[in-house]
C-alpha positions as a printed Julia matrix, in Angstrom:
203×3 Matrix{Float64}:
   0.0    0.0     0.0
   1.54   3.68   -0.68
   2.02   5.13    2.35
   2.8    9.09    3.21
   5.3    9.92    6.25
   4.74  13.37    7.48
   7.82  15.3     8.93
   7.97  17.38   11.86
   9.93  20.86   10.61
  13.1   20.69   11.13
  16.42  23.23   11.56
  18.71  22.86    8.88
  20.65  20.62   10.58
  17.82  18.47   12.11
  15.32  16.06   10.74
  12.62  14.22   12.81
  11.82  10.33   12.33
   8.07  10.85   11.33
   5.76   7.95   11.75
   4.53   5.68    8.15
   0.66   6.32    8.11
  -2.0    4.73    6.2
  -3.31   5.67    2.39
  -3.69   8.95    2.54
  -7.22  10.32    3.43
  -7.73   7.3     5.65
  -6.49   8.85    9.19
  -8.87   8.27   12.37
 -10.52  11.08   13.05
  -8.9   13.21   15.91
  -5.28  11.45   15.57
  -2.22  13.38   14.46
  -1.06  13.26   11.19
   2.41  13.1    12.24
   2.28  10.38   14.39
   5.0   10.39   17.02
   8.25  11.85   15.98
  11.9   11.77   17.9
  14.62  14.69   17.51
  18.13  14.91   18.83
  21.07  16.89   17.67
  23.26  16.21   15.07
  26.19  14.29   17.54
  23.51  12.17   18.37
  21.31  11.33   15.37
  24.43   8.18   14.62
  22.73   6.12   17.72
  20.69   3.25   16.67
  16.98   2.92   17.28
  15.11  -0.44   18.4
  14.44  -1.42   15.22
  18.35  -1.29   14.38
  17.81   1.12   12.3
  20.91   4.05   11.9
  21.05   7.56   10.52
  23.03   8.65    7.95
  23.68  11.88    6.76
  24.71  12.94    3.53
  26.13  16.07    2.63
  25.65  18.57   -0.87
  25.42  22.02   -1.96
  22.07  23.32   -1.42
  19.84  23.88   -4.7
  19.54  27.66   -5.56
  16.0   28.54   -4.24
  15.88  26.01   -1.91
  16.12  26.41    2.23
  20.07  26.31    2.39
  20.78  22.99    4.29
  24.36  21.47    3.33
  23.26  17.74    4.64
  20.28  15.64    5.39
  20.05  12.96    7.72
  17.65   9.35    6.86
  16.89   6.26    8.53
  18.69   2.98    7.29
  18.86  -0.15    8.09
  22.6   -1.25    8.46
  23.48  -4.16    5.57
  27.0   -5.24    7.25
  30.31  -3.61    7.37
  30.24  -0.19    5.43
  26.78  -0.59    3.58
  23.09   0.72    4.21
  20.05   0.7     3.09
  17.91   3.95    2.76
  14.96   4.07    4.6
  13.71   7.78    3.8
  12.65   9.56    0.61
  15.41  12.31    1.12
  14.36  16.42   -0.01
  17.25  18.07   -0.35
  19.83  15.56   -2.19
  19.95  14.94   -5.54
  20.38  11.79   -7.11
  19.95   9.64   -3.85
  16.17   7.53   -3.45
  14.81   5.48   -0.81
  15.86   2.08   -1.14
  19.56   2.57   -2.17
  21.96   1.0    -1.04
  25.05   3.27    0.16
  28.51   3.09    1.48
  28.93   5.41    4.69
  32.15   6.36    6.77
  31.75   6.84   10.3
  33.56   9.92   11.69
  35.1   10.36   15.4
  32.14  11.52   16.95
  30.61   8.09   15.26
  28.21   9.89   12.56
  27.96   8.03    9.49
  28.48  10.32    6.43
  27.12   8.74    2.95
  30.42   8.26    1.05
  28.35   7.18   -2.27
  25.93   5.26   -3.75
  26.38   1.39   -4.54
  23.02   0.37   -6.27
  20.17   2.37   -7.13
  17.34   1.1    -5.52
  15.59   2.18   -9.3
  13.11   4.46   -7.45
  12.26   8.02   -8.91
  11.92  11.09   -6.25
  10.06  13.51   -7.6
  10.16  16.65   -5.07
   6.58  18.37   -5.57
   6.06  22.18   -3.96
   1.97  22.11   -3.43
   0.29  26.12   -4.69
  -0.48  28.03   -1.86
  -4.11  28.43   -1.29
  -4.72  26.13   -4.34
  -6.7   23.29   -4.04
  -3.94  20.67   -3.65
  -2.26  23.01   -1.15
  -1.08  20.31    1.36
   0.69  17.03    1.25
  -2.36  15.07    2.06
  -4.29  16.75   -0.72
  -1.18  16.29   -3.21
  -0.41  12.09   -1.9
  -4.05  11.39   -2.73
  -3.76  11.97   -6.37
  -0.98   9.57   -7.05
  -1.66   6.69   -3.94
  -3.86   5.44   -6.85
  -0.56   4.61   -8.44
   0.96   2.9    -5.68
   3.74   5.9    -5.36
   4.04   6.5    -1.63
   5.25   9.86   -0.26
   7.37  11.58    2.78
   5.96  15.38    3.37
   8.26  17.91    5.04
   6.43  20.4     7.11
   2.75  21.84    7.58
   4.67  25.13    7.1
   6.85  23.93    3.48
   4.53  21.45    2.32
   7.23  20.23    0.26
   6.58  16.41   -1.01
   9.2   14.11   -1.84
   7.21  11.03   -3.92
   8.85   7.67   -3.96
   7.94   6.1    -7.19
   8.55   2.52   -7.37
  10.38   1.21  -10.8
   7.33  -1.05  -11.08
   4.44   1.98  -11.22
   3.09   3.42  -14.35
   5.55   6.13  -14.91
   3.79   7.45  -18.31
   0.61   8.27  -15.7
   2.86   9.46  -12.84
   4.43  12.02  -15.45
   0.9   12.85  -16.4
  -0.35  13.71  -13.5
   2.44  15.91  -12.87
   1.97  17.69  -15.77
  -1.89  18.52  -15.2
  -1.44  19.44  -11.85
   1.34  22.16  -12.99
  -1.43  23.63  -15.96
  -3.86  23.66  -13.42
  -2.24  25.54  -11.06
  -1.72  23.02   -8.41
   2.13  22.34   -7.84
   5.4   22.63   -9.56
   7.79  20.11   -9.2
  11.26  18.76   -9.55
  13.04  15.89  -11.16
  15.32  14.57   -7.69
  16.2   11.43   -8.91
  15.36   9.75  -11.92
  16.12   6.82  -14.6
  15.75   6.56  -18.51
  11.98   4.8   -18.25
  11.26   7.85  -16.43
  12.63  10.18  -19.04
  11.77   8.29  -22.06
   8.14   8.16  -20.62
């Protein structure tokens, strides 16, 4: 099922865990679309969480016109040795998808920076910016159009509705593009191209 994780807002040099929620549309009435959600510095974000899960961080230069972070932190689950596996849909980084699997180094304080990228997981992120006051203005409104597709989401902040979609290499990418597209003529969204493949640009 596609699935939408909402994201606390977070400083530039912060990101909170979120909490995976059902098909969007489909919360209980009266429970928080966030779900629960844990922050802690970056010196601290390395420690592992029950599930074994680890964060990594990787570091870039910000996008001109974007909030000016210079790293991002995910979940992943730890593969052995240097390797992980993505967990998130990251915003800010180019070329990286959830799913991937990465090599990391750990530093001295025991933060594990993102050295590169060993496999793409073949996942497209497709960051989409909702209209203000339009009628697709928040995450929730923009997730329902393409759950239909099986395309599951991570949204940043009530505040920067920002959207990063996860589009699995098995979806209809011809429809995904589509839907893009008529949301941008009809004033709904513009988005961006994070992280594709050639059957997403040959679509």
């Amino acid at each position: 099922m596609a699935e939408i994780v909402e994201v606390e807002p977070a400083d530039a040099e912060l990101r909170a865990t979120g909490s995976r929620l059902p098909e969007a549309g489909s919360v209980p009435a009266g429970a928080s679309p966030t779900g629960s959600s844990a922050w802690s510095p970056p010196c601290r974000e390395h420690a592992m969480v029950a599930d074994s899960r680890v964060k990594i961080w990787y570091r870039f230069l910000p996008r001109e016109g974007w909030p000016q972070f210079d790293k991002e932190g995910v979940w992943a689950t730890p593969l052995g040795g240097d390797l992980a596996r993505v967990d998130n849909v990251p915003f800010f980084v180019d070329g990286a998808a959830e799913g991937d699997i990465v090599r990391f180094a750990m530093d001295a304080e025991g933060v594990r920076w993102v050295e590169e990228r060993v496999e793409w997981s073949g996942r497209c992120t497709i960051l989409v910016l909702p209209v203000r006051g339009g009628p697709k203005a928040t995450a929730k409104a923009v997730h329902e159009v393409f759950a239909p597709l099986g395309v599951g989401a991570e949204a940043y902040s009530v505040e920067f509705p920002l959207v990063a979609l996860s589009v699995p290499p098995d979806v209809d990418v011809r429809a995904a593009k589509a839907l893009l597209n008529r949301g941008v003529e009809a004033g709904w969204w513009d988005y961006q191209e994070a992280c594709i493949g050639d059957a997403w640009r040959t679509a």
